[in-house]
GROMACS .gro file of N, CA and C in nm:
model
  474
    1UNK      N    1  -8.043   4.518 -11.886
    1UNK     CA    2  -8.065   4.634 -11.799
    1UNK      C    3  -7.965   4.744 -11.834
    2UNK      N    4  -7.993   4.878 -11.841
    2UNK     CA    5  -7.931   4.976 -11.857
    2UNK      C    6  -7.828   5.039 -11.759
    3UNK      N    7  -7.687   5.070 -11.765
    3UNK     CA    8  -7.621   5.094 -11.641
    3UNK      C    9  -7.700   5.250 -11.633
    4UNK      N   10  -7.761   5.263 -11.482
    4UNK     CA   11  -7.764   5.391 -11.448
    4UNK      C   12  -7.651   5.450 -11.374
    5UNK      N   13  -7.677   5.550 -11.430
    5UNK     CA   14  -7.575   5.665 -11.303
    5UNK      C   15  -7.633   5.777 -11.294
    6UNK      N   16  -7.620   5.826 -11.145
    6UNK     CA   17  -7.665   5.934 -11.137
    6UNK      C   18  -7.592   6.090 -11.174
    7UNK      N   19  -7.677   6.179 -11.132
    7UNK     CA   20  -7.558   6.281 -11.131
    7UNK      C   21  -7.596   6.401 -11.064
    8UNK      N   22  -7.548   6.464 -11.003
    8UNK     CA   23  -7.573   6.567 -10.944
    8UNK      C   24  -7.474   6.653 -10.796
    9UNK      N   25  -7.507   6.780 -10.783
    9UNK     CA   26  -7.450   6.864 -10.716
    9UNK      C   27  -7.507   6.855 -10.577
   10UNK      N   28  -7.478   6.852 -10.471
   10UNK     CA   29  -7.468   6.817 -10.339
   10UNK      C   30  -7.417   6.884 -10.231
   11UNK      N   31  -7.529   6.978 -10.174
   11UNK     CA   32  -7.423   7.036 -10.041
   11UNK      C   33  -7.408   6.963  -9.931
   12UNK      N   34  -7.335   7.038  -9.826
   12UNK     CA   35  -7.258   6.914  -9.708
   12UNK      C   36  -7.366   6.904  -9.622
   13UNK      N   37  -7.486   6.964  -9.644
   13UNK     CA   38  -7.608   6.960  -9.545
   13UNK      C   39  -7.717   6.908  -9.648
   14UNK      N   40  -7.657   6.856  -9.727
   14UNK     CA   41  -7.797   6.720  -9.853
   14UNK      C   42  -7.873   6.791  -9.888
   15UNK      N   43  -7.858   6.978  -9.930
   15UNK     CA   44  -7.934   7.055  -9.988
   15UNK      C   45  -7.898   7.033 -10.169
   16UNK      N   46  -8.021   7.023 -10.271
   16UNK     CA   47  -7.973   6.976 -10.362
   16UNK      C   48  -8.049   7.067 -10.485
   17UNK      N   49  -8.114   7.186 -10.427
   17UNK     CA   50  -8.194   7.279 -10.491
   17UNK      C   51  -8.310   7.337 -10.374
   18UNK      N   52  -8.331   7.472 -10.426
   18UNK     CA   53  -8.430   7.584 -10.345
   18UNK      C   54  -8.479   7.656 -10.431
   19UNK      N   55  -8.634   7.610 -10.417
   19UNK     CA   56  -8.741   7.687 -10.538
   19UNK      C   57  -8.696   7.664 -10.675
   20UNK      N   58  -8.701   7.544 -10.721
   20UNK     CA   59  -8.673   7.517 -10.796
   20UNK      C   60  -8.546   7.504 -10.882
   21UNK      N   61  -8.456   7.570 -10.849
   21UNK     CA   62  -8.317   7.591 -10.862
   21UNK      C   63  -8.219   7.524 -10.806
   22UNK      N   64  -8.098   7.557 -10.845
   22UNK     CA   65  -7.955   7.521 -10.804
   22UNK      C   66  -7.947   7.622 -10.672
   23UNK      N   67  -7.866   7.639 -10.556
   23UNK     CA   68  -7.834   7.754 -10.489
   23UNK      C   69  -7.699   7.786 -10.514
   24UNK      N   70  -7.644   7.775 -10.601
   24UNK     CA   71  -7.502   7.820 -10.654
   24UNK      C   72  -7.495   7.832 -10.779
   25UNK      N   73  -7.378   7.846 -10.841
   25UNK     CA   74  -7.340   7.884 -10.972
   25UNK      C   75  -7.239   7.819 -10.983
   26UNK      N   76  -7.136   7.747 -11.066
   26UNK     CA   77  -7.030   7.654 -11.088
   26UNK      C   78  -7.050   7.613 -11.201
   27UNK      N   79  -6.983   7.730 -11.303
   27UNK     CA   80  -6.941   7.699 -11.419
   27UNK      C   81  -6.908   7.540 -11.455
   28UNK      N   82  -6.805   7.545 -11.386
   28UNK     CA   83  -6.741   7.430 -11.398
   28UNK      C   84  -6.817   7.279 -11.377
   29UNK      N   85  -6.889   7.288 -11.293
   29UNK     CA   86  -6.998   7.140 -11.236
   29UNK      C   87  -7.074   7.186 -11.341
   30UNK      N   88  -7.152   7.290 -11.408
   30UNK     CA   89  -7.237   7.261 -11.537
   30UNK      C   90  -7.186   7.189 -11.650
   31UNK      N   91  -7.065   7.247 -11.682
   31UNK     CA   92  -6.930   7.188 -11.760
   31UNK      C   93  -6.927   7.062 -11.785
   32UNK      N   94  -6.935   7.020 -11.657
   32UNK     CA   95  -6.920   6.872 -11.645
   32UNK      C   96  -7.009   6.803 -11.666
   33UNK      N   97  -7.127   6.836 -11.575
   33UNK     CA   98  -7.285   6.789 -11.607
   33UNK      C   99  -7.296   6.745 -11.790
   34UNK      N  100  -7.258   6.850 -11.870
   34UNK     CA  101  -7.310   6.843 -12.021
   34UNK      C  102  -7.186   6.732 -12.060
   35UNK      N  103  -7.089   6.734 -11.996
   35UNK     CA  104  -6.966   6.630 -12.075
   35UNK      C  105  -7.051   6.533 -12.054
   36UNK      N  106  -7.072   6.501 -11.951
   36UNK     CA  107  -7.117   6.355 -11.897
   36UNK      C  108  -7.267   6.320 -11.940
   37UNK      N  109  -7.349   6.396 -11.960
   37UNK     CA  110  -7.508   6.341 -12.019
   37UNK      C  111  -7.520   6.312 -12.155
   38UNK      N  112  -7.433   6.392 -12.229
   38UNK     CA  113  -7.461   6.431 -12.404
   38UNK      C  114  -7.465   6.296 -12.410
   39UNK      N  115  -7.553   6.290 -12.560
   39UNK     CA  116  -7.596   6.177 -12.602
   39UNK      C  117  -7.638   6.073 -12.524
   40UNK      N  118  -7.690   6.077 -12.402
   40UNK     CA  119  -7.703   6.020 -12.329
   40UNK      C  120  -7.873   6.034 -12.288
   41UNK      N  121  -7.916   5.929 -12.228
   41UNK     CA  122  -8.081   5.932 -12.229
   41UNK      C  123  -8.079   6.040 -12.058
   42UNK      N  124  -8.165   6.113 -12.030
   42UNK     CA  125  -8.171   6.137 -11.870
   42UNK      C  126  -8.294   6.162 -11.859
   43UNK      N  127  -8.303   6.082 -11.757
   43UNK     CA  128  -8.448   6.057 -11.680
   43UNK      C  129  -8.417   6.159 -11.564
   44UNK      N  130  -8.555   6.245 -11.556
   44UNK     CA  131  -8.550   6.332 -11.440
   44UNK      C  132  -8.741   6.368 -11.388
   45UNK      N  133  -8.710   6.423 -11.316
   45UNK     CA  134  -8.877   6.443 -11.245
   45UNK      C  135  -8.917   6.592 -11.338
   46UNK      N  136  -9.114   6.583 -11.376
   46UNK     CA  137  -9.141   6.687 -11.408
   46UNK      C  138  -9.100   6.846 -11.384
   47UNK      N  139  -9.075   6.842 -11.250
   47UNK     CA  140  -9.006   6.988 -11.177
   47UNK      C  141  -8.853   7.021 -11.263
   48UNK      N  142  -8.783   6.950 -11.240
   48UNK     CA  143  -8.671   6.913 -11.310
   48UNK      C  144  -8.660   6.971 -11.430
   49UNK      N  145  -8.777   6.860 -11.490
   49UNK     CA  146  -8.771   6.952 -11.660
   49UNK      C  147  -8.825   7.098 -11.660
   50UNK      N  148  -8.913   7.106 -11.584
   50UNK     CA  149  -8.977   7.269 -11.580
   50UNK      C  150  -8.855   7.342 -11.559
   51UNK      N  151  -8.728   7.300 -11.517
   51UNK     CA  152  -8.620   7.415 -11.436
   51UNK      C  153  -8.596   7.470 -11.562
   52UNK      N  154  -8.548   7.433 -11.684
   52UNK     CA  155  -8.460   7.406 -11.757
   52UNK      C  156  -8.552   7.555 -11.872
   53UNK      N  157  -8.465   7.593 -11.921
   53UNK     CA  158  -8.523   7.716 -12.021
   53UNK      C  159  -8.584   7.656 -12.118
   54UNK      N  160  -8.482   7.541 -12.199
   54UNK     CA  161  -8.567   7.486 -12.279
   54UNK      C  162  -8.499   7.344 -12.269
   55UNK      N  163  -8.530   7.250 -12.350
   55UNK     CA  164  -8.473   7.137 -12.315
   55UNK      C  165  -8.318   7.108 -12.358
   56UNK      N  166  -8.282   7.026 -12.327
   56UNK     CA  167  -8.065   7.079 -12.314
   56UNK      C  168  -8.056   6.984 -12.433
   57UNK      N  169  -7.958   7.030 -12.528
   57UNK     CA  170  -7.961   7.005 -12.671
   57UNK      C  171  -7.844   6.823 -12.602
   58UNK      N  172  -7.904   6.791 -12.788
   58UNK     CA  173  -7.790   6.654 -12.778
   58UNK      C  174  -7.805   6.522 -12.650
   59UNK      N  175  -7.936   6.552 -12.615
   59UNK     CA  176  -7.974   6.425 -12.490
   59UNK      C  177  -8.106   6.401 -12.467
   60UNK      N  178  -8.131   6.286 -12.506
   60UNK     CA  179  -8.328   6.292 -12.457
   60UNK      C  180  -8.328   6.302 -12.314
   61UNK      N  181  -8.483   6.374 -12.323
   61UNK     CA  182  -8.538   6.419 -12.170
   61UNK      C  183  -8.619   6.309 -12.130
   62UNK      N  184  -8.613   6.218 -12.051
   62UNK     CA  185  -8.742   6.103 -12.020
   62UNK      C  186  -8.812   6.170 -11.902
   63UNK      N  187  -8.940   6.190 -11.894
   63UNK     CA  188  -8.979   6.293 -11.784
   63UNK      C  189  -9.079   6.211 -11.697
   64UNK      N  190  -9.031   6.146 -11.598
   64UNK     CA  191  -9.138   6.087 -11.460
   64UNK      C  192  -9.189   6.158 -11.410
   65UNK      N  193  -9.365   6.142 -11.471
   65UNK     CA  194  -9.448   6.222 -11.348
   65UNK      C  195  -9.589   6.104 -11.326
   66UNK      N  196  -9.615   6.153 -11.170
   66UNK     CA  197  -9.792   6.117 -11.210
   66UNK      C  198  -9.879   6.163 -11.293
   67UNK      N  199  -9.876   6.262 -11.347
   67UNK     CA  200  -9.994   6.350 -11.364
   67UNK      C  201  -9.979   6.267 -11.508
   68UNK      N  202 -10.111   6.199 -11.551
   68UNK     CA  203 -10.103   6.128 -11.723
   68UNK      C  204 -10.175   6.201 -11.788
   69UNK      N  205 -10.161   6.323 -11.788
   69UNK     CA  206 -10.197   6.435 -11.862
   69UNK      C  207 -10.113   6.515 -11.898
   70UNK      N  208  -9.984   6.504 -11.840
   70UNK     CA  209  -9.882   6.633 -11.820
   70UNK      C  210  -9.803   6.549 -11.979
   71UNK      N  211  -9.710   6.648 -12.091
   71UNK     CA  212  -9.678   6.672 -12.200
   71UNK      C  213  -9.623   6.818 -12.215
   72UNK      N  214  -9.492   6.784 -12.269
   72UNK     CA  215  -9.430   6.873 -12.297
   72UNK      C  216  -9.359   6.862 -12.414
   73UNK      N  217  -9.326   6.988 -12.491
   73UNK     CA  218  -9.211   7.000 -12.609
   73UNK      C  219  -9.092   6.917 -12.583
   74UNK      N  220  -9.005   6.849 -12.615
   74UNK     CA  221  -8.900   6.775 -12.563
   74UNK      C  222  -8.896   6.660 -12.510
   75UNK      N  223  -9.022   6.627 -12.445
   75UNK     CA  224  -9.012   6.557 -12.330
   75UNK      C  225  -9.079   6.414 -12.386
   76UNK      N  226  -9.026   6.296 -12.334
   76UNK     CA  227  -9.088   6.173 -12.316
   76UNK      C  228  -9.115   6.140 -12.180
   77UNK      N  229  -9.246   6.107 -12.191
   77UNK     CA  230  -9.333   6.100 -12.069
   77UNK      C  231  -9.281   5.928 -11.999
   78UNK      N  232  -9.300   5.942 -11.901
   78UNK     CA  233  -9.322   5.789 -11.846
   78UNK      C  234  -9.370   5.813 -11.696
   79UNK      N  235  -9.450   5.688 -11.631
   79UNK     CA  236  -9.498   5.735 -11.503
   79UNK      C  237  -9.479   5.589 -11.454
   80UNK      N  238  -9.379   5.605 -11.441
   80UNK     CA  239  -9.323   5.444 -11.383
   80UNK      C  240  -9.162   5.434 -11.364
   81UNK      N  241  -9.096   5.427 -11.307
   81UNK     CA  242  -8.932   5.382 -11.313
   81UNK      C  243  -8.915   5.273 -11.404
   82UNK      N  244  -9.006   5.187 -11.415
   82UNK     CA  245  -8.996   5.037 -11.505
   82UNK      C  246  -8.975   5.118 -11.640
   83UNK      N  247  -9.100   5.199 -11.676
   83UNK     CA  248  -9.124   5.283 -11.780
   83UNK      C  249  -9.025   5.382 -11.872
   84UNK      N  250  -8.989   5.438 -11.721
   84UNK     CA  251  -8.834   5.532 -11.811
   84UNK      C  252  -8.718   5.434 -11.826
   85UNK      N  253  -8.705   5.375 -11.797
   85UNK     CA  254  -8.578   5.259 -11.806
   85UNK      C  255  -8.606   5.195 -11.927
   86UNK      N  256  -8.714   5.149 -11.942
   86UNK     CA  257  -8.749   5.110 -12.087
   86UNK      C  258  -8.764   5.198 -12.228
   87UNK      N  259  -8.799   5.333 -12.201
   87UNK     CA  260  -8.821   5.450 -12.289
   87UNK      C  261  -8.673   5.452 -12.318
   88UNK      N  262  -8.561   5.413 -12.248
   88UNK     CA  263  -8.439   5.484 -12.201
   88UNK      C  264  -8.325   5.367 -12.297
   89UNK      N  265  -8.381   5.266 -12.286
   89UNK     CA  266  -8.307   5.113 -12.382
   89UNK      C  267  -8.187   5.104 -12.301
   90UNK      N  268  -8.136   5.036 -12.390
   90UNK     CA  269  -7.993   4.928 -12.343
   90UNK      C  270  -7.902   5.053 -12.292
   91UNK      N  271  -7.777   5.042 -12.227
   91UNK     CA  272  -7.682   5.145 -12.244
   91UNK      C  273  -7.695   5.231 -12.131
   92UNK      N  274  -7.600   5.364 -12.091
   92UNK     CA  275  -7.610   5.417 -11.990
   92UNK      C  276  -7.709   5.533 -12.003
   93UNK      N  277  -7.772   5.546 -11.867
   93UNK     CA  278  -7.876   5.646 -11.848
   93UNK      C  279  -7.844   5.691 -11.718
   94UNK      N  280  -7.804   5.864 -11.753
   94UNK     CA  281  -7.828   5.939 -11.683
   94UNK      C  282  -7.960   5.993 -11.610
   95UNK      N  283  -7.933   5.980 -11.440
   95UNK     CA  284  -8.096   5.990 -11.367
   95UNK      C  285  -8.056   6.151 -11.339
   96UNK      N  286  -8.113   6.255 -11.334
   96UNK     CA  287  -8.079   6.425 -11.315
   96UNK      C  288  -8.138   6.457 -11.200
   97UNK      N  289  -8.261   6.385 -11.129
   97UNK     CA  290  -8.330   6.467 -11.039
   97UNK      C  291  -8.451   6.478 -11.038
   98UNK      N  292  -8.517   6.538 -10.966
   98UNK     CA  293  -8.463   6.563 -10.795
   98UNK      C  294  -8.454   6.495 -10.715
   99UNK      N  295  -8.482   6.550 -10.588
   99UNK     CA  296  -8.490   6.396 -10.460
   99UNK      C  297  -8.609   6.342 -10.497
  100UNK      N  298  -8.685   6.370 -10.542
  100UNK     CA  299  -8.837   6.230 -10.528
  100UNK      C  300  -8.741   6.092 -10.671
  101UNK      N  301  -8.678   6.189 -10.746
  101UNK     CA  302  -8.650   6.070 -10.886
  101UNK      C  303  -8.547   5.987 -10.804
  102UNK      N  304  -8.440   6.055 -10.723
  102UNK     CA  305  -8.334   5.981 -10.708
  102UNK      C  306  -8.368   5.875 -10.604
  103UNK      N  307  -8.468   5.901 -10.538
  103UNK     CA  308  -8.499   5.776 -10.450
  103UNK      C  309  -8.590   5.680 -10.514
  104UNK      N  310  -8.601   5.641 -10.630
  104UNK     CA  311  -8.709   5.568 -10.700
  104UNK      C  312  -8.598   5.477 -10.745
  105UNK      N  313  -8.451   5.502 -10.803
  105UNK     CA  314  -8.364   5.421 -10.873
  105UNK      C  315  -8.244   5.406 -10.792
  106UNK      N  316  -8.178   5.272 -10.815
  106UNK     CA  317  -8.074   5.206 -10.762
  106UNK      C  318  -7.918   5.220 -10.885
  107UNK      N  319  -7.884   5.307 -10.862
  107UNK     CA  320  -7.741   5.357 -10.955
  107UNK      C  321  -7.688   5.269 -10.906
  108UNK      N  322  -7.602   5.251 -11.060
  108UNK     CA  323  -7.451   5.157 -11.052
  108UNK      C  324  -7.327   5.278 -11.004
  109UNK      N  325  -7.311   5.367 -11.081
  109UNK     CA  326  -7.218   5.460 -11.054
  109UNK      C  327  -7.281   5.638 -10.990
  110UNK      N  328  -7.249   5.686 -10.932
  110UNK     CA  329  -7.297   5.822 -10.876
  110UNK      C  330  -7.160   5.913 -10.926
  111UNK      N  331  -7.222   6.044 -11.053
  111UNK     CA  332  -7.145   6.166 -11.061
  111UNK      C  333  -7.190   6.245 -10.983
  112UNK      N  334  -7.092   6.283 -10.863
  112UNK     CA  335  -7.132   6.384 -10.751
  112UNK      C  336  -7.031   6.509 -10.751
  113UNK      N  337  -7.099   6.650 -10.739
  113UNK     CA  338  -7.011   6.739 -10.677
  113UNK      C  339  -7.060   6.771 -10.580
  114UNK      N  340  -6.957   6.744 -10.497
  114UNK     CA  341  -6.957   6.837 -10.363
  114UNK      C  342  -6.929   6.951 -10.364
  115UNK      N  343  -7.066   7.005 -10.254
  115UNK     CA  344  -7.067   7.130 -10.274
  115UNK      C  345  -6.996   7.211 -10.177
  116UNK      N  346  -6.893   7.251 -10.078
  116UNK     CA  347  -6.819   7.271  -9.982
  116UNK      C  348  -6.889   7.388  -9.885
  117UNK      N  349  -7.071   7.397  -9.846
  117UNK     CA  350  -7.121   7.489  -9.856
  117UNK      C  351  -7.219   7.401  -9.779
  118UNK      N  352  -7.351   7.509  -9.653
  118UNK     CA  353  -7.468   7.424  -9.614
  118UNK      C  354  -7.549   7.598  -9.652
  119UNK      N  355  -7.605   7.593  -9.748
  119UNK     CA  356  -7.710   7.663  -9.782
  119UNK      C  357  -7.873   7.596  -9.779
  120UNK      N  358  -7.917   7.731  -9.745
  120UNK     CA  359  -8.052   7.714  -9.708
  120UNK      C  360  -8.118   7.644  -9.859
  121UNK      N  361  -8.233   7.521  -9.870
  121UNK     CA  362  -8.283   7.449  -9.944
  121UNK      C  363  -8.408   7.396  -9.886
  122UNK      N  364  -8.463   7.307 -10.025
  122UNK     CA  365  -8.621   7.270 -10.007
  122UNK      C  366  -8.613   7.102 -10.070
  123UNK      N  367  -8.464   7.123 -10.128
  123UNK     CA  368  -8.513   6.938 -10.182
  123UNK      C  369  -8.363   6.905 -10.151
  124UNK      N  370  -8.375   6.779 -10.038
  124UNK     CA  371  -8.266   6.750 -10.007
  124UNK      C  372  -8.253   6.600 -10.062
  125UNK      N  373  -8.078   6.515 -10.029
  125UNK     CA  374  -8.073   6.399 -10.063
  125UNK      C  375  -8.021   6.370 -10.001
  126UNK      N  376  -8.017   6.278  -9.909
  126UNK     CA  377  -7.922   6.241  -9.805
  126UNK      C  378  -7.763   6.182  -9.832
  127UNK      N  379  -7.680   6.148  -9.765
  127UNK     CA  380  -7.560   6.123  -9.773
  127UNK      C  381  -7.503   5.956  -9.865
  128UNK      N  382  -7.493   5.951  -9.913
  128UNK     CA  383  -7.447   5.829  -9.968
  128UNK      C  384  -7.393   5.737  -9.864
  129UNK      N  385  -7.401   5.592  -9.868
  129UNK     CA  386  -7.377   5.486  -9.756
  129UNK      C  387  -7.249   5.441  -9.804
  130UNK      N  388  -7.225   5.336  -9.694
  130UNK     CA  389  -7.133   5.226  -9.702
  130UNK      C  390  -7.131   5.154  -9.825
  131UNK      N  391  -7.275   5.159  -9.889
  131UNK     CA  392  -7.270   5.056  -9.994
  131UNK      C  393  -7.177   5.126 -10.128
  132UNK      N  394  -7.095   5.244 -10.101
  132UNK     CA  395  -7.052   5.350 -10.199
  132UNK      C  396  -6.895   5.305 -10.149
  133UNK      N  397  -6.818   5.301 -10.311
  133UNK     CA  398  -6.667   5.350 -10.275
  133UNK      C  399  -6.608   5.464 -10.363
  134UNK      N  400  -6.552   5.536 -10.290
  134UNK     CA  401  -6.499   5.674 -10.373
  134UNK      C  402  -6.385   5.603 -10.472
  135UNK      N  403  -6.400   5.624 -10.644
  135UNK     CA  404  -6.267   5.584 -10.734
  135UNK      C  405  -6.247   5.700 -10.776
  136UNK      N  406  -6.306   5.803 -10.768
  136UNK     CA  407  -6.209   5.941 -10.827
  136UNK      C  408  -6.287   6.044 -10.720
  137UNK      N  409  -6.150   6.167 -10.714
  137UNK     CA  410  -6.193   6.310 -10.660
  137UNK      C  411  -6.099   6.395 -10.732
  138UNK      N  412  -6.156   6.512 -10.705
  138UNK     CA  413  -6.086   6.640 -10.794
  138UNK      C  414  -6.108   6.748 -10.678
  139UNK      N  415  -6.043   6.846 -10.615
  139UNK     CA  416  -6.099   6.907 -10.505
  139UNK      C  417  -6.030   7.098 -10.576
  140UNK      N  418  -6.132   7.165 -10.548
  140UNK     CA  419  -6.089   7.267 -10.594
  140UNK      C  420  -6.136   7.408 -10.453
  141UNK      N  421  -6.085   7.463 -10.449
  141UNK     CA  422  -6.105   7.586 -10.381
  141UNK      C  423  -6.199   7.689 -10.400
  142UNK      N  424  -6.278   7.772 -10.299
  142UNK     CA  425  -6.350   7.852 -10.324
  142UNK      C  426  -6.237   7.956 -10.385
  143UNK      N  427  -6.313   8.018 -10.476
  143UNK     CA  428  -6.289   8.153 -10.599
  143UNK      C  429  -6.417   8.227 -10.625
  144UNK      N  430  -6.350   8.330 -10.610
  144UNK     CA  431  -6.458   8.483 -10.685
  144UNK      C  432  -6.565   8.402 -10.642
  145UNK      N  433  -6.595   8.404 -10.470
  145UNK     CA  434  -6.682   8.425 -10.402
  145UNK      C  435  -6.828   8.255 -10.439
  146UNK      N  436  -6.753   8.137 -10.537
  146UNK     CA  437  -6.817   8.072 -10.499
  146UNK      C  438  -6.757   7.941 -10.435
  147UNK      N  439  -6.852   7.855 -10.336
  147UNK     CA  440  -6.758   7.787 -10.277
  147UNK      C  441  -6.681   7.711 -10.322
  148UNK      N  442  -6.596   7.629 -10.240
  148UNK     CA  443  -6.469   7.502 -10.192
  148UNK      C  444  -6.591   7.388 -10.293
  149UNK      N  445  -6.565   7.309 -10.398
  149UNK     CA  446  -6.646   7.211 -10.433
  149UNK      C  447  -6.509   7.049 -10.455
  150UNK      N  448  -6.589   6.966 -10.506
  150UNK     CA  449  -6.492   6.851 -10.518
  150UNK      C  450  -6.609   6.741 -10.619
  151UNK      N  451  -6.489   6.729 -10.745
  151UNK     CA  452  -6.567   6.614 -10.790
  151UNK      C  453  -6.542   6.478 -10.806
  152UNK      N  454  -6.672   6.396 -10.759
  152UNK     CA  455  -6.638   6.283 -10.719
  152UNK      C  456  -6.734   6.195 -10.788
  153UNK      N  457  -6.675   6.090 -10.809
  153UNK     CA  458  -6.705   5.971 -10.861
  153UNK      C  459  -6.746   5.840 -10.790
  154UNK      N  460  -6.831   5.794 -10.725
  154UNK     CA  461  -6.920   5.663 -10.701
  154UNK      C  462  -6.939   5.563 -10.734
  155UNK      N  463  -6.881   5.417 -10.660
  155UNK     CA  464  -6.924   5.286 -10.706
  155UNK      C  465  -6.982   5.177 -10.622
  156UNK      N  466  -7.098   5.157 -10.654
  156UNK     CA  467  -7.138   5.039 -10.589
  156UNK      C  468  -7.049   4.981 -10.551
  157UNK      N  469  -7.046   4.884 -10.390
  157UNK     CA  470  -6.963   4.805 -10.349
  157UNK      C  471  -7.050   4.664 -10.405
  158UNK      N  472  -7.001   4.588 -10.458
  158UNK     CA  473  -7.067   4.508 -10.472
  158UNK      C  474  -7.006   4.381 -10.403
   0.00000   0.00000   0.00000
C-alpha cells in the first residue's frame, strides 16, 4: 500500500476553495505545496485539475472522476479510489483535492496550512479529529494584507 498524505490549505471555518479557487494568495503555502508534491504521484478530483492553467510540471496528475468519458492533456484518469492508488504504485502519494476526493481516502500523514482567516466558500472540509497528532507547526503573521497562517504537519494516532 502506498503511504498517502494529504495536503492542503484550510480556513478556521473548513473553507477550502470558492468557485473553483483558493480564497487567498500565500506565496509561501504554494512554495511549499510544490516542495512537497514534486515527483510525487497526486491524485485529485476533476474540478481540481480544471483549476490548474496547465498541469504542474515534475508530478503526475491521477484525476478521479465519474464521468468515463472525461480525458484530459496530462491527466490519468481513474474512477475509483482502488484505481488511483493503483495508477499511483508503491511509495508516497499526494491526495490535492477537493472535499469530495479528501473524503474518499484515509491519510497516513496530513500537510495542512492553516489559514488564520473565515472567508466566504463553497467547498469545505471539516476539522481534523482526535485520531490526529500535531508533530510540526510553523506559525507566521499576517503581512501586506494577507492573513495570520501556520504550517502544520499531521499524524495518525495509531
Amino acid at each position: 500500500m502506498p503511504l498517502i498524505s494529504f495536503h492542503l490549505a484550510r480556513a478556521d471555518n473548513g473553507v477550502i476553495g470558492v468557485d473553483g479557487r483558493l480564497p487567498w494568495h500565500l506565496p509561501a503555502d504554494l512554495r511549499r505545496f510544490k516542495a512537497q508534491t514534486m515527483g510525487k504521484p497526486m491524485i485529485m478530483g476533476r474540478k481540481t485539475f480544471e483549476s490548474f492553467p496547465a498541469p504542474l510540471p515534475g508530478r503526475r496528475h491521477i484525476v478521479l472522476t465519474r464521468d468515463a468519458a472525461w480525458r484530459a492533456e496530462g491527466a490519468e484518469v481513474a474512477h475509483s479510489p482502488a484505481e488511483a492508488l493503483a495508477l499511483a504504485g508503491p511509495g508516497e502519494v499526494a491526495v490535492i483535492g477537493g472535499a469530495e476526493i479528501f473524503a474518499l481516502f484515509a491519510p497516513d500523514r496530513i500537510e495542512l496550512t492553516e489559514i488564520h482567516a473565515a472567508p466566504p466558500g463553497d467547498a469545505i472540509v471539516p476539522a481534523f479529529g482526535v485520531e490526529w497528532r500535531e508533530v510540526a507547526r510553523e506559525d507566521f503573521a499576517e503581512e501586506a494584507g494577507r492573513p495570520a497562517y501556520s504550517f502544520v504537519t499531521l499524524e495518525r494516532v495509531r
